[in-house]
Amino acid sequence: MSPLGAPGAGERQRVLSGFRPTGPMHIGHLVGALDNWIRLQDTHECFFAICDWHALTSEYADTSPIRGYVLDMALDWLAAGLDPDRCTIFVQSQVPEHAELHLLLSMIVPIAWLERVPTYKEQQQQMAHRDLTNYGFLGYPVLQAADILIYRAERVPVGEDQIAHLELCREIARRFNSLYGEVFPEPQALTTRVPRVPGTDGRKMSKSYGNAVNLGDPLPETRQKILRMVTDPARKTRKDAGNPDVCPVYDLHKAFSDRETLDLVNTECRRAGFGCIDCKNHLLRHLEPVLQPIQERRARLQIDRDAVRAILAEGARRARAEAALTMKRVRAAMKIDSGLPG
Ligand code: TRP
Ligand code: SF4
């Protein structure tokens, strides 16, 4: 270890990522994030956070669903293949040190930096039915920076939509280091090329659009959703030729089907050789074997909720040990570690 606790050569780089527990995980999360996290477990020292405080920033008025979403999220992660022996899975609110770091960082973050974050105004507009003029919502990226910096994480696997938050996190780290001395490494985004995953209505898959295929959906429901999914609108009848390049079903094929099937779809769709139902059945033939083992694991875990709670408790214990180390350094650097004699 270097004096700052950054890993030296040969040690695994540290990764942190997280999600807000505001609803069920869907197949877009699987190919967009979870598959990548599962691979990272073997190459990096990984921390994955269920960020319930972040959920509160917009869901503060009715907090009752959050608890259930937290447990569901843990189930989905474990069922998808995160392995608590190879990574640390924890709930943000079980590591209260995040709140202390958030507070201290808030002293050095200009409000203008936060108002400039593109997601701030965007989300306020998108969620116009919510009052998002609260202080906590403005501070969302500061809390996210605390999540990352408290583990001195070097790599943060995130989607495109989170790049601005990560850039802000780096600015906060730089500002902290220049004011108080080098404590934090500047974390880097780890973006992987991910396939576009449209929802059943053709828009980006999102729980707020009601167009998602959830990991926990029973397979007959998944089948129904796919069979009803919108296709190339120009292909009105079985006899019309279609164009896979403008069809959201083809995007799902690209995420889940093999090369051979992609070629088949390309040929048969364009010459009206098969119908959209045939095409969707080919997709389901690839999608179902991905979902089935996840659902089997999920069902087993669901019976043993205490085991899941124990995994989260152990995760929080490991996370707290690291977070406490960082906080010692942070307090010392900021000279807020006087304590009273006694
Ligand atoms: N803001 C992220 C999202 O909406 C969730 C998140 C919270 C996060 N803390 C994080 C992501 C830290 C990466 C690192 O998905
Ligand atoms: Fe889309 Fe497949 Fe129908 Fe072509 S055949 S329009 S790719 S669903």
Tab-separated table of C-alpha atoms and ligand atoms in Angstrom:
chain	number	residue	atom	x	y	z
A	1	MET	CA	0.000	0.000	0.000
A	2	SER	CA	1.177	3.521	-0.727
A	3	PRO	CA	0.859	5.966	2.188
A	4	LEU	CA	-2.438	7.180	0.793
A	5	GLY	CA	-3.891	3.728	0.613
A	6	ALA	CA	-4.051	3.627	-3.146
A	7	PRO	CA	-3.196	0.150	-4.353
A	8	GLY	CA	0.331	-0.322	-5.643
A	9	ALA	CA	1.370	-2.342	-8.662
A	10	GLY	CA	-0.028	-5.839	-8.554
A	11	GLU	CA	-2.944	-4.941	-6.319
A	12	ARG	CA	-6.397	-4.882	-7.720
A	13	GLN	CA	-7.891	-1.527	-8.567
A	14	ARG	CA	-10.865	-0.620	-6.512
A	15	VAL	CA	-14.285	-0.212	-8.097
A	16	LEU	CA	-17.430	1.332	-6.724
A	17	SER	CA	-20.801	1.545	-8.349
A	18	GLY	CA	-24.406	1.717	-7.264
A	19	PHE	CA	-28.052	2.088	-8.084
A	20	ARG	CA	-30.987	3.843	-6.551
A	21	PRO	CA	-33.602	1.408	-5.251
A	22	THR	CA	-36.621	3.049	-6.863
A	23	GLY	CA	-38.050	0.021	-8.648
A	24	PRO	CA	-37.308	-3.420	-10.033
A	25	MET	CA	-34.194	-4.152	-12.095
A	26	HIS	CA	-34.841	-4.914	-15.759
A	27	ILE	CA	-33.011	-6.526	-18.671
A	28	GLY	CA	-31.600	-3.122	-19.645
A	29	HIS	CA	-29.800	-3.009	-16.286
A	30	LEU	CA	-28.583	-6.542	-16.894
A	31	VAL	CA	-26.795	-5.854	-20.171
A	32	GLY	CA	-26.047	-2.222	-19.312
A	33	ALA	CA	-24.501	-2.734	-15.881
A	34	LEU	CA	-24.845	-6.031	-14.037
A	35	ASP	CA	-23.122	-8.188	-16.664
A	36	ASN	CA	-20.181	-5.824	-16.495
A	37	TRP	CA	-20.138	-5.791	-12.665
A	38	ILE	CA	-20.152	-9.573	-12.648
A	39	ARG	CA	-17.040	-9.625	-14.827
A	40	LEU	CA	-15.322	-6.970	-12.702
A	41	GLN	CA	-15.584	-9.173	-9.608
A	42	ASP	CA	-12.716	-11.268	-10.983
A	43	THR	CA	-10.375	-8.435	-11.864
A	44	HIS	CA	-11.085	-5.641	-9.382
A	45	GLU	CA	-11.848	-5.127	-5.720
A	46	CYS	CA	-15.519	-4.257	-6.036
A	47	PHE	CA	-17.990	-2.390	-3.852
A	48	PHE	CA	-21.613	-2.229	-4.999
A	49	ALA	CA	-23.992	0.054	-3.152
A	50	ILE	CA	-27.766	0.090	-2.960
A	51	CYS	CA	-28.169	3.839	-2.593
A	52	ASP	CA	-31.328	4.266	-0.544
A	53	TRP	CA	-30.422	7.817	0.511
A	54	HIS	CA	-30.219	8.711	-3.163
A	55	ALA	CA	-33.699	7.283	-3.604
A	56	LEU	CA	-34.876	9.635	-0.858
A	57	THR	CA	-33.725	12.723	-2.746
A	58	SER	CA	-36.769	12.409	-4.999
A	59	GLU	CA	-38.991	9.956	-3.058
A	60	TYR	CA	-38.923	11.776	0.273
A	61	ALA	CA	-42.686	12.322	0.413
A	62	ASP	CA	-43.604	8.638	0.352
A	63	THR	CA	-40.678	6.629	1.630
A	64	SER	CA	-42.576	3.427	2.321
A	65	PRO	CA	-41.710	1.530	-0.904
A	66	ILE	CA	-37.957	2.079	-0.611
A	67	ARG	CA	-37.341	-0.678	1.960
A	68	GLY	CA	-38.923	-3.285	-0.283
A	69	TYR	CA	-37.002	-2.063	-3.326
A	70	VAL	CA	-33.753	-2.349	-1.375
A	71	LEU	CA	-34.331	-6.018	-0.665
A	72	ASP	CA	-35.552	-6.646	-4.222
A	73	MET	CA	-32.433	-5.022	-5.582
A	74	ALA	CA	-30.228	-7.211	-3.421
A	75	LEU	CA	-32.144	-10.263	-4.667
A	76	ASP	CA	-31.745	-9.201	-8.300
A	77	TRP	CA	-28.021	-8.560	-7.931
A	78	LEU	CA	-27.355	-11.861	-6.213
A	79	ALA	CA	-29.586	-13.776	-8.600
A	80	ALA	CA	-27.865	-12.211	-11.607
A	81	GLY	CA	-24.481	-13.404	-10.351
A	82	LEU	CA	-22.891	-10.952	-7.956
A	83	ASP	CA	-21.072	-13.142	-5.478
A	84	PRO	CA	-20.718	-11.828	-1.915
A	85	ASP	CA	-17.472	-13.813	-1.575
A	86	ARG	CA	-15.929	-11.876	-4.446
A	87	CYS	CA	-17.440	-8.421	-4.006
A	88	THR	CA	-18.938	-6.252	-1.283
A	89	ILE	CA	-22.662	-5.583	-1.592
A	90	PHE	CA	-24.128	-3.125	0.887
A	91	VAL	CA	-26.884	-0.636	1.587
A	92	GLN	CA	-25.747	2.979	1.672
A	93	SER	CA	-27.712	3.905	4.810
A	94	GLN	CA	-25.989	1.084	6.710
A	95	VAL	CA	-22.691	2.925	6.256
A	96	PRO	CA	-23.417	6.262	7.929
A	97	GLU	CA	-19.864	7.472	7.207
A	98	HIS	CA	-21.159	8.356	3.721
A	99	ALA	CA	-23.311	11.031	5.355
A	100	GLU	CA	-20.395	12.486	7.279
A	101	LEU	CA	-18.274	12.710	4.145
A	102	HIS	CA	-21.210	14.187	2.250
A	103	LEU	CA	-21.489	16.904	4.888
A	104	LEU	CA	-17.792	17.727	4.839
A	105	LEU	CA	-17.654	17.781	1.043
A	106	SER	CA	-20.689	20.046	0.942
A	107	MET	CA	-18.531	22.770	2.520
A	108	ILE	CA	-16.281	22.968	-0.533
A	109	VAL	CA	-18.750	22.504	-3.373
A	110	PRO	CA	-19.978	25.738	-4.950
A	111	ILE	CA	-23.714	25.738	-5.552
A	112	ALA	CA	-23.065	26.846	-9.135
A	113	TRP	CA	-21.279	23.529	-9.828
A	114	LEU	CA	-24.417	21.677	-8.811
A	115	GLU	CA	-26.845	23.868	-10.722
A	116	ARG	CA	-24.718	23.318	-13.832
A	117	VAL	CA	-25.039	19.517	-13.747
A	118	PRO	CA	-27.244	18.731	-16.758
A	119	THR	CA	-29.249	16.023	-14.958
A	120	TYR	CA	-30.354	18.533	-12.330
A	121	LYS	CA	-32.649	20.602	-14.551
A	122	GLU	CA	-33.495	17.618	-16.769
A	123	GLN	CA	-34.738	15.509	-13.887
A	124	GLN	CA	-36.691	18.405	-12.436
A	125	GLN	CA	-38.466	18.742	-15.780
A	126	GLN	CA	-38.928	15.011	-16.296
A	127	MET	CA	-40.335	14.521	-12.824
A	128	ALA	CA	-42.497	17.626	-12.871
A	129	HIS	CA	-45.067	15.825	-10.692
A	130	ARG	CA	-42.501	15.896	-7.872
A	131	ASP	CA	-41.244	18.976	-6.096
A	132	LEU	CA	-37.505	18.643	-6.624
A	133	THR	CA	-36.503	22.054	-5.340
A	134	ASN	CA	-35.233	20.429	-2.144
A	135	TYR	CA	-31.677	20.876	-0.913
A	136	GLY	CA	-31.015	17.116	-0.889
A	137	PHE	CA	-31.834	16.779	-4.559
A	138	LEU	CA	-29.447	19.588	-5.488
A	139	GLY	CA	-26.806	17.802	-3.435
A	140	TYR	CA	-27.393	14.416	-5.130
A	141	PRO	CA	-24.016	14.472	-6.935
A	142	VAL	CA	-22.189	15.423	-3.729
A	143	LEU	CA	-23.626	12.363	-2.023
A	144	GLN	CA	-22.618	10.310	-5.045
A	145	ALA	CA	-19.094	11.743	-4.820
A	146	ALA	CA	-19.011	10.751	-1.147
A	147	ASP	CA	-20.063	7.180	-2.105
A	148	ILE	CA	-17.123	6.931	-4.457
A	149	LEU	CA	-14.436	8.853	-2.596
A	150	ILE	CA	-15.050	7.207	0.767
A	151	TYR	CA	-13.663	3.967	-0.734
A	152	ARG	CA	-10.926	5.846	-2.574
A	153	ALA	CA	-12.275	4.049	-5.627
A	154	GLU	CA	-10.268	4.404	-8.810
A	155	ARG	CA	-12.812	3.054	-11.235
A	156	VAL	CA	-16.520	3.713	-11.473
A	157	PRO	CA	-18.480	1.652	-13.981
A	158	VAL	CA	-21.355	3.874	-15.064
A	159	GLY	CA	-23.558	4.528	-18.039
A	160	GLU	CA	-23.358	7.613	-20.241
A	161	ASP	CA	-25.990	9.358	-18.147
A	162	GLN	CA	-23.696	9.399	-15.115
A	163	ILE	CA	-20.601	10.894	-16.770
A	164	ALA	CA	-21.412	14.436	-15.607
A	165	HIS	CA	-21.762	13.209	-12.015
A	166	LEU	CA	-18.420	11.497	-12.228
A	167	GLU	CA	-16.762	14.566	-13.686
A	168	LEU	CA	-18.102	16.559	-10.746
A	169	CYS	CA	-16.793	13.926	-8.350
A	170	ARG	CA	-13.329	14.364	-9.857
A	171	GLU	CA	-13.551	18.124	-9.470
A	172	ILE	CA	-14.555	17.706	-5.836
A	173	ALA	CA	-11.622	15.327	-5.240
A	174	ARG	CA	-9.204	17.808	-6.826
A	175	ARG	CA	-10.579	20.662	-4.787
A	176	PHE	CA	-10.364	18.671	-1.568
A	177	ASN	CA	-6.811	17.551	-2.296
A	178	SER	CA	-5.638	21.053	-3.128
A	179	LEU	CA	-7.209	22.551	-0.004
A	180	TYR	CA	-6.301	19.892	2.564
A	181	GLY	CA	-3.666	17.637	1.012
A	182	GLU	CA	-3.789	14.505	-1.108
A	183	VAL	CA	-6.383	12.143	0.303
A	184	PHE	CA	-8.447	11.041	-2.670
A	185	PRO	CA	-7.423	9.431	-5.934
A	186	GLU	CA	-9.312	10.919	-8.880
A	187	PRO	CA	-11.777	8.226	-9.888
A	188	GLN	CA	-12.201	7.367	-13.536
A	189	ALA	CA	-15.336	6.296	-15.320
A	190	LEU	CA	-15.297	2.777	-16.652
A	191	THR	CA	-17.599	2.878	-19.619
A	192	THR	CA	-18.155	-0.214	-21.665
A	193	ARG	CA	-19.909	-0.344	-24.980
A	194	VAL	CA	-23.391	-1.529	-24.181
A	195	PRO	CA	-26.107	-2.443	-26.620
A	196	ARG	CA	-29.170	-0.227	-26.820
A	197	VAL	CA	-32.014	-1.880	-24.931
A	198	PRO	CA	-35.376	-0.448	-25.921
A	199	GLY	CA	-38.504	-1.169	-23.934
A	200	THR	CA	-41.678	-2.727	-25.269
A	201	ASP	CA	-42.864	0.624	-26.668
A	202	GLY	CA	-39.590	1.251	-28.506
A	203	ARG	CA	-38.378	4.011	-26.173
A	204	LYS	CA	-35.377	3.466	-23.907
A	205	MET	CA	-36.245	0.788	-21.352
A	206	SER	CA	-37.152	2.506	-18.097
A	207	LYS	CA	-39.355	1.691	-15.166
A	208	SER	CA	-40.845	5.169	-15.356
A	209	TYR	CA	-42.107	4.515	-18.895
A	210	GLY	CA	-43.780	1.263	-17.866
A	211	ASN	CA	-42.077	-0.471	-20.805
A	212	ALA	CA	-39.596	-2.658	-18.945
A	213	VAL	CA	-39.039	-6.398	-18.928
A	214	ASN	CA	-38.026	-6.977	-15.322
A	215	LEU	CA	-35.590	-9.627	-14.153
A	216	GLY	CA	-38.196	-10.800	-11.663
A	217	ASP	CA	-41.120	-11.020	-14.122
A	218	PRO	CA	-42.484	-14.555	-14.401
A	219	LEU	CA	-41.483	-15.976	-17.800
A	220	PRO	CA	-45.058	-16.125	-19.161
A	221	GLU	CA	-45.313	-12.401	-18.486
A	222	THR	CA	-41.989	-11.761	-20.213
A	223	ARG	CA	-43.267	-13.719	-23.189
A	224	GLN	CA	-46.460	-11.625	-23.294
A	225	LYS	CA	-44.486	-8.402	-23.103
A	226	ILE	CA	-42.195	-9.424	-25.959
A	227	LEU	CA	-45.038	-10.715	-28.124
A	228	ARG	CA	-46.834	-7.371	-27.728
A	229	MET	CA	-43.723	-5.309	-28.304
A	230	VAL	CA	-43.784	-2.691	-31.072
A	231	THR	CA	-41.955	-3.541	-34.298
A	232	ASP	CA	-41.056	-1.729	-37.512
A	233	PRO	CA	-44.261	0.331	-37.947
A	234	ALA	CA	-43.976	-0.006	-41.736
A	235	ARG	CA	-44.473	-3.745	-41.406
A	236	LYS	CA	-48.231	-3.700	-40.982
A	237	THR	CA	-49.045	-7.202	-42.143
A	238	ARG	CA	-47.218	-10.481	-42.454
A	239	LYS	CA	-46.821	-9.811	-46.198
A	240	ASP	CA	-45.045	-6.468	-45.795
A	241	ALA	CA	-41.281	-6.536	-45.748
A	242	GLY	CA	-39.676	-4.927	-42.709
A	243	ASN	CA	-36.439	-3.211	-41.793
A	244	PRO	CA	-34.648	-4.569	-38.717
A	245	ASP	CA	-32.525	-1.413	-38.509
A	246	VAL	CA	-35.546	0.603	-37.361
A	247	CYS	CA	-37.118	-2.177	-35.268
A	248	PRO	CA	-36.666	-2.228	-31.466
A	249	VAL	CA	-37.083	-6.025	-31.421
A	250	TYR	CA	-33.933	-6.250	-33.508
A	251	ASP	CA	-32.087	-4.190	-30.889
A	252	LEU	CA	-33.001	-6.849	-28.330
A	253	HIS	CA	-31.796	-9.529	-30.750
A	254	LYS	CA	-28.456	-7.710	-30.872
A	255	ALA	CA	-28.290	-7.779	-27.077
A	256	PHE	CA	-29.308	-11.425	-26.598
A	257	SER	CA	-29.256	-13.494	-29.810
A	258	ASP	CA	-26.357	-15.130	-31.632
A	259	ARG	CA	-24.847	-14.160	-34.981
A	260	GLU	CA	-26.752	-16.838	-36.853
A	261	THR	CA	-30.089	-15.556	-35.581
A	262	LEU	CA	-29.172	-11.969	-36.415
A	263	ASP	CA	-28.418	-13.033	-39.993
A	264	LEU	CA	-31.663	-14.967	-40.172
A	265	VAL	CA	-33.706	-11.999	-38.940
A	266	ASN	CA	-31.987	-9.683	-41.362
A	267	THR	CA	-32.786	-11.868	-44.337
A	268	GLU	CA	-36.259	-13.046	-43.414
A	269	CYS	CA	-37.596	-9.703	-42.166
A	270	ARG	CA	-36.456	-7.859	-45.276
A	271	ARG	CA	-38.111	-10.305	-47.640
A	272	ALA	CA	-41.175	-10.989	-45.478
A	273	GLY	CA	-39.939	-14.541	-45.146
A	274	PHE	CA	-41.255	-14.817	-41.606
A	275	GLY	CA	-43.600	-12.811	-39.433
A	276	CYS	CA	-42.885	-10.690	-36.396
A	277	ILE	CA	-44.232	-13.391	-34.091
A	278	ASP	CA	-41.708	-15.879	-35.522
A	279	CYS	CA	-39.012	-13.290	-35.097
A	280	LYS	CA	-39.991	-12.666	-31.467
A	281	ASN	CA	-40.038	-16.373	-30.751
A	282	HIS	CA	-36.438	-16.533	-31.949
A	283	LEU	CA	-35.651	-13.736	-29.513
A	284	LEU	CA	-37.392	-15.520	-26.651
A	285	ARG	CA	-35.426	-18.662	-27.472
A	286	HIS	CA	-32.306	-16.667	-26.512
A	287	LEU	CA	-33.749	-14.474	-23.795
A	288	GLU	CA	-35.452	-17.161	-21.717
A	289	PRO	CA	-32.304	-19.206	-21.039
A	290	VAL	CA	-30.674	-16.012	-19.746
A	291	LEU	CA	-33.571	-15.201	-17.437
A	292	GLN	CA	-34.457	-18.661	-16.231
A	293	PRO	CA	-31.400	-19.355	-14.049
A	294	ILE	CA	-31.653	-15.834	-12.628
A	295	GLN	CA	-35.244	-16.514	-11.662
A	296	GLU	CA	-34.434	-19.865	-10.142
A	297	ARG	CA	-31.729	-18.318	-7.983
A	298	ARG	CA	-34.039	-15.461	-7.142
A	299	ALA	CA	-36.787	-17.830	-6.011
A	300	ARG	CA	-34.356	-19.708	-3.769
A	301	LEU	CA	-33.068	-16.476	-2.227
A	302	GLN	CA	-36.577	-15.168	-1.736
A	303	ILE	CA	-37.366	-18.034	0.598
A	304	ASP	CA	-34.335	-17.226	2.686
A	305	ARG	CA	-34.603	-13.482	3.211
A	306	ASP	CA	-32.582	-13.749	6.414
A	307	ALA	CA	-29.634	-15.025	4.399
A	308	VAL	CA	-29.929	-11.983	2.124
A	309	ARG	CA	-30.076	-9.684	5.133
A	310	ALA	CA	-26.973	-11.408	6.512
A	311	ILE	CA	-25.139	-10.815	3.224
A	312	LEU	CA	-26.038	-7.126	3.383
A	313	ALA	CA	-24.960	-6.912	7.026
A	314	GLU	CA	-21.609	-8.479	6.230
A	315	GLY	CA	-21.246	-6.162	3.227
A	316	ALA	CA	-21.944	-3.136	5.412
A	317	ARG	CA	-19.389	-4.354	7.941
A	318	ARG	CA	-16.679	-4.626	5.287
A	319	ALA	CA	-17.658	-1.309	3.712
A	320	ARG	CA	-17.666	0.458	7.085
A	321	ALA	CA	-14.178	-0.739	7.884
A	322	GLU	CA	-12.886	0.930	4.700
A	323	ALA	CA	-15.074	4.003	5.086
A	324	ALA	CA	-13.868	4.504	8.667
A	325	LEU	CA	-10.240	4.443	7.521
A	326	THR	CA	-10.905	7.117	4.936
A	327	MET	CA	-12.834	9.251	7.402
A	328	LYS	CA	-9.900	9.216	9.821
A	329	ARG	CA	-7.726	10.660	7.096
A	330	VAL	CA	-10.368	13.135	6.023
A	331	ARG	CA	-10.878	14.448	9.561
A	332	ALA	CA	-7.139	14.714	10.091
A	333	ALA	CA	-6.659	16.508	6.781
A	334	MET	CA	-9.456	18.960	7.602
A	335	LYS	CA	-8.278	19.265	11.207
A	336	ILE	CA	-11.700	18.284	12.545
A	337	ASP	CA	-10.275	15.539	14.709
A	338	SER	CA	-9.552	17.413	17.929
A	339	GLY	CA	-11.804	15.402	20.214
A	340	LEU	CA	-12.015	16.432	23.833
A	341	PRO	CA	-9.486	15.223	26.327
A	342	GLY	CA	-10.989	12.538	28.443
B	1	TRP	N1	-26.640	8.109	-9.545
B	1	TRP	C1	-26.564	6.721	-9.847
B	1	TRP	C2	-27.751	6.334	-10.733
B	1	TRP	O1	-28.719	7.019	-10.811
B	1	TRP	C3	-26.595	5.857	-8.617
B	1	TRP	C4	-25.396	6.050	-7.761
B	1	TRP	C5	-25.393	6.547	-6.493
B	1	TRP	C6	-24.046	5.780	-8.099
B	1	TRP	N2	-24.120	6.569	-6.019
B	1	TRP	C7	-23.281	6.121	-6.961
B	1	TRP	C8	-23.428	5.294	-9.262
B	1	TRP	C9	-21.896	6.003	-6.982
B	1	TRP	C10	-22.034	5.179	-9.253
B	1	TRP	C11	-21.268	5.521	-8.122
B	1	TRP	O2	-27.726	5.296	-11.339
B	2	SF4	FE1	-38.883	-6.365	-36.233
B	2	SF4	FE2	-38.453	-8.957	-36.409
B	2	SF4	FE3	-40.798	-7.917	-37.222
B	2	SF4	FE4	-38.585	-7.473	-38.611
B	2	SF4	S1	-39.569	-9.443	-38.289
B	2	SF4	S2	-40.125	-5.945	-38.042
B	2	SF4	S3	-37.028	-7.333	-36.992
B	2	SF4	S4	-39.976	-7.957	-35.143
